[in-house]
Amino acid sequence: MALVNEHYLKLKAGYLFPEIGRRVRAFIEANPQAGVIRLGIGDVTRPLSPAIIKAFHEAVDELACEETFMGYGPEQGYEFLIDTIIEKSYNPLGVQLKSSEVFISDGSKCDTANILDIFALGNIVAIGDPVYPVYNDTNVMIGRTGDADEKGYYQGLVYMPCNEANGFTPNFPRRKVDIIYLCFPNNPTGAVATREQLTGWVDYALRADAIIFFDAAYEAFITDPAIPHSIYEIEGAKRCAIEFRSFSKTAGFTGVRCALTVVPEELVAQTISGESVHLNRLWNRRQATKFNGVSYPVQKAAAAVYSEEGWKQTREIIDFYMENARIIRDGLASAGLTVYGGVNAPYIWLKTPGGLTSWDFFDKLLNECHVVGTPGSGFGPSGEGFFRLSAFGNRENVIEAVERIRKSLM
Ligand SMILES: *Cc1c(COP(=O)(O)O)cnc(C)c1O
């Protein structure tokens, strides 16, 4: 009999979104005429911009013609896209990268999971709490942890609480760790790291010989010019950090699939016997063996995000979502709620009123306002007492949802 990877059995059954779905379905069955508004999901709603669609179509047409047909592309991504990203997205930040340091992929979810392939199991890993669940679960799946305790913390992982006291940016881990996941702007809390805070992390990682996995999926939503978009804006980061970026939220590619990972050439880790190994070489080998690249039309569409028209249209959509975020944030704050995020990120992280648990507030919002959000406790124990609303909805729904919540609270 074949044996299974039993680490998978340690995972708690996908609880959060199925449970939300169950409660919403039950409510709608009992109240079929209630217009339920969903501000729970972390998915975009605006269609792809015209400049992006045009490039996408043109690339598909190239595939229809013998002279311009393309088969397998480079596993690392086409140079035209890599060079465009470096020139349009990194150089303006003062960050210089080589083409060989950027790897195009079909998503940051897969990249943040797959990166674990090139690191030894014995590494001590630190993640935020609350957290994007992928970081936690992929470390469980690969066998780095024991079982979860009754709170949901897995034995062997180091959790860094993010709470009101630290402004939802974690303190340095209490014990020595080898790998640290940071996500700024943050999902779910909407928190950002200042230049000073990021400098602190880079200095910490260099001192501790640790590697930072920096998830910058929401960098395009930063509105404050003082907040860094890339960890490589910080001196020394190329010696301690891998950065993940995605076209998913930036340009509506959640269904199209395109992302990138930066592994600087100077970044090294060690063998047990103490030799230095370049992580760029290992990631390149990993991708070339296990991945066959992102489709040509998708990479053409992604490059079009940075054309003059493409970027203008992309910015308009980001601004649209951020205006939604402002409406939610201001509306709820004026109704007396304590709200975080929503300024440099498309998520509003609100404190549940009257000491309600996250799930009690979920039920209250669903029953009284017919609005669906996401209970903070679903992202980790420190999310208890908080609630996430997403700014990715359409404008009428956002305005109506805020109005209903205000009425029920005032
Ligand atoms: C949405 C999201 C991503 C992007 O994932 P893709 O696989 O590129 O769609 C990455 N990190 C976080 C924290 C996210 O919320």
Short mmCIF file of C-alpha atoms and ligand atoms in Angstrom, two decimals:
data_model
loop_
_atom_site.label_atom_id
_atom_site.label_comp_id
_atom_site.label_asym_id
_atom_site.label_seq_id
_atom_site.Cartn_x
_atom_site.Cartn_y
_atom_site.Cartn_z
CA MET A 1 0.00 0.00 0.00
CA ALA A 2 1.31 3.45 -0.87
CA LEU A 3 1.78 5.71 2.12
CA VAL A 4 0.50 9.27 2.22
CA ASN A 5 2.34 12.39 3.31
CA GLU A 6 0.92 12.41 6.81
CA HIS A 7 1.91 16.01 7.39
CA TYR A 8 -1.20 16.89 5.37
CA LEU A 9 -3.31 15.21 8.04
CA LYS A 10 -2.11 17.75 10.61
CA LEU A 11 -3.87 20.53 8.69
CA LYS A 12 -7.13 21.66 10.14
CA ALA A 13 -9.84 21.21 7.51
CA GLY A 14 -10.17 24.40 5.43
CA TYR A 15 -12.41 26.05 7.97
CA LEU A 16 -12.68 29.77 7.38
CA PHE A 17 -14.17 30.23 3.91
CA PRO A 18 -16.28 27.03 3.90
CA GLU A 19 -17.78 28.09 7.26
CA ILE A 20 -18.49 31.60 5.93
CA GLY A 21 -20.14 30.03 2.88
CA ARG A 22 -22.25 27.73 5.07
CA ARG A 23 -23.53 30.56 7.26
CA VAL A 24 -24.27 32.83 4.29
CA ARG A 25 -26.17 30.07 2.46
CA ALA A 26 -28.24 29.30 5.54
CA PHE A 27 -29.05 32.99 5.97
CA ILE A 28 -30.09 33.44 2.33
CA GLU A 29 -32.27 30.33 2.48
CA ALA A 30 -34.10 31.77 5.48
CA ASN A 31 -34.15 35.32 4.06
CA PRO A 32 -34.31 34.96 0.27
CA GLN A 33 -35.14 38.61 -0.37
CA ALA A 34 -32.33 40.12 1.74
CA GLY A 35 -29.78 41.70 -0.61
CA VAL A 36 -26.57 40.24 0.81
CA ILE A 37 -23.42 42.27 0.08
CA ARG A 38 -20.13 40.39 0.11
CA LEU A 39 -17.08 42.31 1.31
CA GLY A 40 -15.35 39.19 2.49
CA ILE A 41 -13.38 37.88 -0.42
CA GLY A 42 -9.85 38.95 -1.32
CA ASP A 43 -10.56 38.87 -5.05
CA VAL A 44 -10.74 41.74 -7.51
CA THR A 45 -13.95 42.60 -9.40
CA ARG A 46 -12.97 45.11 -12.11
CA PRO A 47 -12.30 43.65 -15.59
CA LEU A 48 -8.86 43.78 -17.23
CA SER A 49 -7.94 47.18 -18.68
CA PRO A 50 -8.29 47.77 -22.44
CA ALA A 51 -4.53 48.15 -23.03
CA ILE A 52 -3.91 44.82 -21.30
CA ILE A 53 -6.71 43.04 -23.20
CA LYS A 54 -5.34 44.40 -26.49
CA ALA A 55 -1.86 43.00 -25.83
CA PHE A 56 -3.39 39.72 -24.67
CA HIS A 57 -5.43 39.41 -27.93
CA GLU A 58 -2.47 40.31 -30.12
CA ALA A 59 -0.32 37.65 -28.48
CA VAL A 60 -3.03 35.03 -28.97
CA ASP A 61 -3.14 35.98 -32.67
CA GLU A 62 0.62 35.47 -32.90
CA LEU A 63 0.09 31.90 -31.73
CA ALA A 64 -2.36 31.37 -34.60
CA CYS A 65 0.26 31.96 -37.26
CA GLU A 66 3.17 29.68 -38.19
CA GLU A 67 5.70 32.54 -38.50
CA THR A 68 5.00 33.95 -35.05
CA PHE A 69 3.96 30.82 -33.17
CA MET A 70 5.72 30.27 -29.81
CA GLY A 71 6.18 26.96 -28.02
CA TYR A 72 7.97 26.52 -24.70
CA GLY A 73 9.38 29.77 -23.41
CA PRO A 74 12.20 30.22 -20.90
CA GLU A 75 11.21 28.69 -17.54
CA GLN A 76 12.33 31.92 -15.85
CA GLY A 77 10.08 34.11 -18.03
CA TYR A 78 10.58 36.11 -21.21
CA GLU A 79 13.26 38.76 -21.17
CA PHE A 80 10.80 41.35 -22.55
CA LEU A 81 8.70 41.07 -19.38
CA ILE A 82 11.59 40.77 -16.93
CA ASP A 83 13.35 43.81 -18.36
CA THR A 84 10.13 45.83 -18.40
CA ILE A 85 9.50 45.03 -14.74
CA ILE A 86 13.04 46.01 -13.75
CA GLU A 87 12.94 49.23 -15.74
CA LYS A 88 9.39 50.38 -14.90
CA SER A 89 8.81 48.96 -11.45
CA TYR A 90 12.20 48.66 -9.71
CA ASN A 91 14.53 51.26 -11.25
CA PRO A 92 12.21 54.18 -10.31
CA LEU A 93 12.62 53.06 -6.67
CA GLY A 94 16.39 53.27 -7.04
CA VAL A 95 16.64 49.46 -7.14
CA GLN A 96 18.89 47.90 -9.79
CA LEU A 97 18.34 44.23 -10.63
CA LYS A 98 19.80 41.85 -13.21
CA SER A 99 17.46 39.89 -15.51
CA SER A 100 18.79 36.68 -13.96
CA GLU A 101 17.49 37.77 -10.55
CA VAL A 102 13.81 37.97 -11.59
CA PHE A 103 11.72 34.82 -12.08
CA ILE A 104 8.26 35.06 -13.68
CA SER A 105 5.67 32.59 -12.39
CA ASP A 106 1.96 31.85 -12.35
CA GLY A 107 1.39 33.23 -8.87
CA SER A 108 2.79 34.37 -5.57
CA LYS A 109 0.74 31.77 -3.74
CA CYS A 110 2.72 29.03 -5.49
CA ASP A 111 6.03 30.88 -5.22
CA THR A 112 5.74 31.52 -1.48
CA ALA A 113 4.92 27.82 -1.12
CA ASN A 114 7.47 26.43 -3.58
CA ILE A 115 10.36 28.47 -2.20
CA LEU A 116 10.40 26.06 0.75
CA ASP A 117 11.81 23.42 -1.65
CA ILE A 118 15.26 24.99 -1.57
CA PHE A 119 15.57 25.27 2.22
CA ALA A 120 16.40 22.55 4.73
CA LEU A 121 13.60 21.30 6.96
CA GLY A 122 15.61 22.11 10.06
CA ASN A 123 15.26 25.86 9.56
CA ILE A 124 13.31 27.68 12.25
CA VAL A 125 10.56 29.69 10.58
CA ALA A 126 8.72 32.76 11.89
CA ILE A 127 5.36 33.92 10.57
CA GLY A 128 2.94 36.66 11.56
CA ASP A 129 -0.25 36.08 13.53
CA PRO A 130 -2.74 36.85 11.97
CA VAL A 131 -1.28 35.71 8.66
CA TYR A 132 -1.97 34.82 5.02
CA PRO A 133 -2.75 31.13 5.69
CA VAL A 134 -0.51 29.88 2.85
CA TYR A 135 2.68 30.58 4.84
CA ASN A 136 1.47 28.51 7.77
CA ASP A 137 -0.09 25.61 5.90
CA THR A 138 2.74 25.05 3.41
CA ASN A 139 5.21 24.74 6.28
CA VAL A 140 2.93 22.13 7.84
CA MET A 141 2.61 20.24 4.53
CA ILE A 142 6.35 20.07 3.95
CA GLY A 143 6.87 18.57 7.40
CA ARG A 144 8.42 21.41 9.37
CA THR A 145 5.90 21.29 12.24
CA GLY A 146 4.25 19.07 14.77
CA ASP A 147 0.54 19.17 15.46
CA ALA A 148 -1.51 22.27 16.17
CA ASP A 149 -2.40 23.11 19.75
CA GLU A 150 -5.94 24.00 20.78
CA LYS A 151 -5.40 27.65 19.80
CA GLY A 152 -4.24 26.69 16.32
CA TYR A 153 -0.49 27.28 16.74
CA TYR A 154 1.65 24.55 15.16
CA GLN A 155 4.48 23.17 17.21
CA GLY A 156 7.82 24.17 15.72
CA LEU A 157 6.73 27.42 14.05
CA VAL A 158 7.49 30.76 15.68
CA TYR A 159 4.46 33.04 15.65
CA MET A 160 4.86 36.81 15.76
CA PRO A 161 1.68 38.42 17.15
CA CYS A 162 0.48 41.51 15.29
CA ASN A 163 -1.84 43.54 17.45
CA GLU A 164 -2.89 47.06 18.38
CA ALA A 165 0.07 47.39 20.74
CA ASN A 166 2.63 46.96 17.95
CA GLY A 167 0.52 48.64 15.27
CA PHE A 168 0.11 45.26 13.54
CA THR A 169 3.80 45.16 12.60
CA PRO A 170 5.47 42.26 14.40
CA ASN A 171 8.23 42.61 16.96
CA PHE A 172 11.43 40.67 16.32
CA PRO A 173 11.02 36.97 17.20
CA ARG A 174 11.90 36.04 20.79
CA ARG A 175 14.17 33.20 19.72
CA LYS A 176 16.72 32.83 16.92
CA VAL A 177 15.01 32.04 13.61
CA ASP A 178 16.36 31.30 10.13
CA ILE A 179 13.45 32.36 7.92
CA ILE A 180 11.00 35.22 8.48
CA TYR A 181 7.88 35.86 6.42
CA LEU A 182 6.90 39.52 6.16
CA CYS A 183 3.91 40.79 4.18
CA PHE A 184 3.60 44.55 3.64
CA PRO A 185 1.13 46.05 2.86
CA ASN A 186 -0.43 43.31 4.94
CA ASN A 187 -3.25 40.93 4.24
CA PRO A 188 -5.36 40.78 6.43
CA THR A 189 -4.54 43.84 8.60
CA GLY A 190 -3.74 46.45 5.93
CA ALA A 191 -0.68 47.51 7.96
CA VAL A 192 2.47 48.82 6.26
CA ALA A 193 6.07 48.95 7.39
CA THR A 194 7.84 52.29 7.46
CA ARG A 195 11.33 52.67 6.05
CA GLU A 196 12.71 52.63 9.62
CA GLN A 197 10.83 49.45 10.47
CA LEU A 198 11.97 47.68 7.30
CA THR A 199 15.53 48.84 7.92
CA GLY A 200 15.22 47.31 11.36
CA TRP A 201 14.17 43.99 9.84
CA VAL A 202 16.95 43.98 7.29
CA ASP A 203 19.56 44.78 9.95
CA TYR A 204 18.07 42.11 12.20
CA ALA A 205 18.16 39.49 9.42
CA LEU A 206 21.76 40.35 8.51
CA ARG A 207 22.83 40.11 12.16
CA ALA A 208 20.92 36.85 12.73
CA ASP A 209 21.92 35.29 9.39
CA ALA A 210 18.23 34.91 8.61
CA ILE A 211 16.43 35.12 5.28
CA ILE A 212 13.33 37.32 4.87
CA PHE A 213 10.53 36.21 2.52
CA PHE A 214 9.01 39.58 1.63
CA ASP A 215 5.51 39.34 0.17
CA ALA A 216 4.77 42.62 -1.63
CA ALA A 217 1.56 41.51 -3.37
CA TYR A 218 -0.11 44.79 -2.40
CA GLU A 219 2.76 47.24 -3.03
CA ALA A 220 0.80 49.00 -5.81
CA PHE A 221 -1.83 50.05 -3.24
CA ILE A 222 0.62 52.15 -1.21
CA THR A 223 -0.48 55.79 -1.29
CA ASP A 224 1.96 57.29 1.23
CA PRO A 225 5.14 58.24 -0.69
CA ALA A 226 7.30 57.60 2.39
CA ILE A 227 6.44 53.87 2.53
CA PRO A 228 8.87 51.56 0.65
CA HIS A 229 7.38 49.45 -2.15
CA SER A 230 10.25 46.97 -2.22
CA ILE A 231 12.47 45.59 0.50
CA TYR A 232 15.43 46.21 -1.83
CA GLU A 233 14.98 49.93 -1.21
CA ILE A 234 16.68 49.11 2.09
CA GLU A 235 20.48 48.92 2.16
CA GLY A 236 21.70 45.35 2.54
CA ALA A 237 18.37 43.67 1.65
CA LYS A 238 19.86 41.89 -1.35
CA ARG A 239 21.97 39.91 1.11
CA CYS A 240 19.01 38.75 3.19
CA ALA A 241 15.71 38.90 1.29
CA ILE A 242 13.66 37.21 -1.40
CA GLU A 243 10.78 39.35 -2.69
CA PHE A 244 7.44 38.16 -4.10
CA ARG A 245 5.23 40.34 -6.26
CA SER A 246 2.08 39.56 -8.18
CA PHE A 247 -0.03 41.01 -10.99
CA SER A 248 -3.11 39.54 -9.25
CA LYS A 249 -4.25 42.49 -7.17
CA THR A 250 -2.16 45.12 -8.98
CA ALA A 251 -3.73 44.56 -12.40
CA GLY A 252 -6.66 42.20 -11.91
CA PHE A 253 -4.73 39.04 -12.84
CA THR A 254 -6.24 36.77 -10.16
CA GLY A 255 -7.77 34.65 -12.92
CA VAL A 256 -5.08 35.29 -15.56
CA ARG A 257 -2.13 34.27 -13.31
CA CYS A 258 1.21 36.07 -13.39
CA ALA A 259 3.68 36.95 -10.63
CA LEU A 260 7.39 37.31 -10.03
CA THR A 261 9.97 36.39 -7.46
CA VAL A 262 13.28 38.17 -7.00
CA VAL A 263 16.24 36.12 -5.76
CA PRO A 264 19.32 38.39 -5.73
CA GLU A 265 22.58 36.87 -6.90
CA GLU A 266 24.45 37.82 -3.74
CA LEU A 267 21.95 36.02 -1.51
CA VAL A 268 23.49 32.93 0.07
CA ALA A 269 22.62 30.27 2.61
CA GLN A 270 24.81 27.49 3.99
CA THR A 271 25.20 23.74 3.82
CA ILE A 272 25.47 21.86 7.11
CA SER A 273 29.22 21.69 6.55
CA GLY A 274 29.35 25.47 6.28
CA GLU A 275 29.77 26.10 2.57
CA SER A 276 27.90 29.07 1.08
CA VAL A 277 25.41 28.32 -1.69
CA HIS A 278 23.78 30.95 -3.91
CA LEU A 279 20.01 30.70 -3.55
CA ASN A 280 19.53 32.16 -7.03
CA ARG A 281 21.23 29.07 -8.47
CA LEU A 282 18.98 26.71 -6.49
CA TRP A 283 15.76 28.56 -7.33
CA ASN A 284 16.74 28.62 -10.99
CA ARG A 285 17.31 24.86 -10.86
CA ARG A 286 14.04 24.31 -9.03
CA GLN A 287 12.02 26.33 -11.53
CA ALA A 288 13.75 24.88 -14.59
CA THR A 289 12.99 21.36 -13.36
CA LYS A 290 9.52 21.70 -11.89
CA PHE A 291 8.01 24.58 -13.89
CA ASN A 292 7.64 25.31 -17.58
CA GLY A 293 6.96 29.00 -17.60
CA VAL A 294 3.92 31.25 -17.87
CA SER A 295 2.07 31.32 -21.18
CA TYR A 296 3.26 33.80 -23.80
CA PRO A 297 -0.03 35.75 -24.06
CA VAL A 298 -0.16 36.15 -20.27
CA GLN A 299 3.39 37.52 -20.19
CA LYS A 300 2.55 39.91 -23.05
CA ALA A 301 -0.52 41.04 -21.13
CA ALA A 302 1.58 41.53 -17.99
CA ALA A 303 4.15 43.61 -19.88
CA ALA A 304 1.29 45.81 -21.14
CA VAL A 305 0.52 46.77 -17.53
CA TYR A 306 3.66 48.94 -17.73
CA SER A 307 2.90 50.58 -21.08
CA GLU A 308 1.90 54.23 -20.80
CA GLU A 309 -1.79 53.50 -21.44
CA GLY A 310 -1.70 50.26 -19.45
CA TRP A 311 -0.28 51.88 -16.35
CA LYS A 312 -2.70 54.81 -16.53
CA GLN A 313 -5.66 52.41 -16.73
CA THR A 314 -4.22 50.15 -14.03
CA ARG A 315 -3.76 53.12 -11.68
CA GLU A 316 -7.36 54.19 -12.26
CA ILE A 317 -8.61 50.81 -11.05
CA ILE A 318 -6.30 50.84 -8.03
CA ASP A 319 -7.51 54.37 -7.21
CA PHE A 320 -11.09 53.15 -7.57
CA TYR A 321 -10.49 50.37 -5.01
CA MET A 322 -8.67 52.75 -2.70
CA GLU A 323 -11.62 55.17 -2.83
CA ASN A 324 -13.79 52.21 -1.77
CA ALA A 325 -11.34 51.65 1.09
CA ARG A 326 -11.62 55.30 2.12
CA ILE A 327 -15.44 55.15 2.05
CA ILE A 328 -15.46 52.04 4.26
CA ARG A 329 -12.82 53.35 6.63
CA ASP A 330 -14.28 56.84 7.09
CA GLY A 331 -17.86 55.58 7.23
CA LEU A 332 -17.17 53.04 9.93
CA ALA A 333 -14.88 55.34 11.92
CA SER A 334 -17.60 58.01 11.99
CA ALA A 335 -20.02 55.36 13.28
CA GLY A 336 -17.67 54.92 16.23
CA LEU A 337 -15.79 51.80 15.15
CA THR A 338 -12.04 51.50 15.60
CA VAL A 339 -10.61 50.89 12.12
CA TYR A 340 -7.12 50.09 10.85
CA GLY A 341 -5.70 49.63 7.35
CA GLY A 342 -7.48 50.90 4.25
CA VAL A 343 -4.98 53.71 3.57
CA ASN A 344 -2.10 51.86 1.88
CA ALA A 345 -3.93 48.56 1.38
CA PRO A 346 -7.32 47.41 0.06
CA TYR A 347 -8.27 45.86 3.42
CA ILE A 348 -9.95 47.45 6.41
CA TRP A 349 -9.20 45.73 9.71
CA LEU A 350 -11.77 46.76 12.27
CA LYS A 351 -12.01 46.08 15.95
CA THR A 352 -15.27 44.35 16.78
CA PRO A 353 -17.45 46.60 18.95
CA GLY A 354 -18.46 45.71 22.49
CA GLY A 355 -15.84 43.00 22.82
CA LEU A 356 -17.70 40.65 20.42
CA THR A 357 -15.73 37.70 19.10
CA SER A 358 -14.90 37.79 15.39
CA TRP A 359 -17.57 35.17 14.63
CA ASP A 360 -20.23 36.86 16.78
CA PHE A 361 -19.61 40.06 14.87
CA PHE A 362 -19.79 38.10 11.60
CA ASP A 363 -23.26 36.82 12.59
CA LYS A 364 -24.41 40.25 13.74
CA LEU A 365 -23.30 41.85 10.46
CA LEU A 366 -24.92 39.12 8.40
CA ASN A 367 -28.21 39.10 10.32
CA GLU A 368 -28.65 42.81 10.92
CA CYS A 369 -26.95 44.37 7.89
CA HIS A 370 -26.84 41.50 5.38
CA VAL A 371 -23.14 42.23 4.90
CA VAL A 372 -20.49 39.51 4.69
CA GLY A 373 -16.93 40.07 5.91
CA THR A 374 -14.16 37.83 7.19
CA PRO A 375 -13.67 37.02 10.88
CA GLY A 376 -10.16 38.02 11.96
CA SER A 377 -9.75 34.90 14.07
CA GLY A 378 -9.72 32.89 10.83
CA PHE A 379 -6.25 34.32 10.10
CA GLY A 380 -4.78 33.33 13.45
CA PRO A 381 -5.45 33.55 17.18
CA SER A 382 -4.27 37.18 17.41
CA GLY A 383 -6.97 38.10 14.87
CA GLU A 384 -9.66 37.35 17.47
CA GLY A 385 -11.75 40.43 18.13
CA PHE A 386 -11.04 41.82 14.65
CA PHE A 387 -12.78 41.68 11.31
CA ARG A 388 -11.61 42.17 7.71
CA LEU A 389 -13.56 44.05 5.06
CA SER A 390 -12.28 44.12 1.50
CA ALA A 391 -12.35 47.19 -0.76
CA PHE A 392 -12.55 45.14 -3.97
CA GLY A 393 -16.35 45.45 -4.34
CA ASN A 394 -18.33 47.70 -6.65
CA ARG A 395 -19.09 51.24 -5.51
CA GLU A 396 -22.86 50.97 -4.94
CA ASN A 397 -22.41 47.88 -2.79
CA VAL A 398 -19.66 49.49 -0.74
CA ILE A 399 -21.75 52.61 -0.08
CA GLU A 400 -24.84 50.57 0.73
CA ALA A 401 -22.91 48.22 3.05
CA VAL A 402 -21.37 51.11 4.98
CA GLU A 403 -24.78 52.79 5.29
CA ARG A 404 -26.34 49.60 6.67
CA ILE A 405 -23.55 49.07 9.18
CA ARG A 406 -23.73 52.69 10.34
CA LYS A 407 -27.51 52.46 10.82
CA SER A 408 -27.27 49.29 12.84
CA LEU A 409 -24.57 50.75 15.12
CA MET A 410 -25.93 54.25 15.68
C1 LIG B 1 -3.53 37.69 -3.12
C2 LIG B 1 -2.25 37.48 -2.41
C3 LIG B 1 -1.12 37.02 -3.11
C4 LIG B 1 -1.16 36.79 -4.59
O1 LIG B 1 -1.32 35.47 -4.91
P1 LIG B 1 -1.34 35.03 -6.43
O2 LIG B 1 -1.08 33.56 -6.36
O3 LIG B 1 -0.25 35.77 -7.14
O4 LIG B 1 -2.70 35.35 -6.97
C5 LIG B 1 0.07 36.84 -2.42
N1 LIG B 1 0.16 37.13 -1.10
C6 LIG B 1 -0.90 37.59 -0.41
C7 LIG B 1 -0.73 37.92 1.02
C8 LIG B 1 -2.14 37.77 -1.04
O5 LIG B 1 -3.18 38.22 -0.34
#
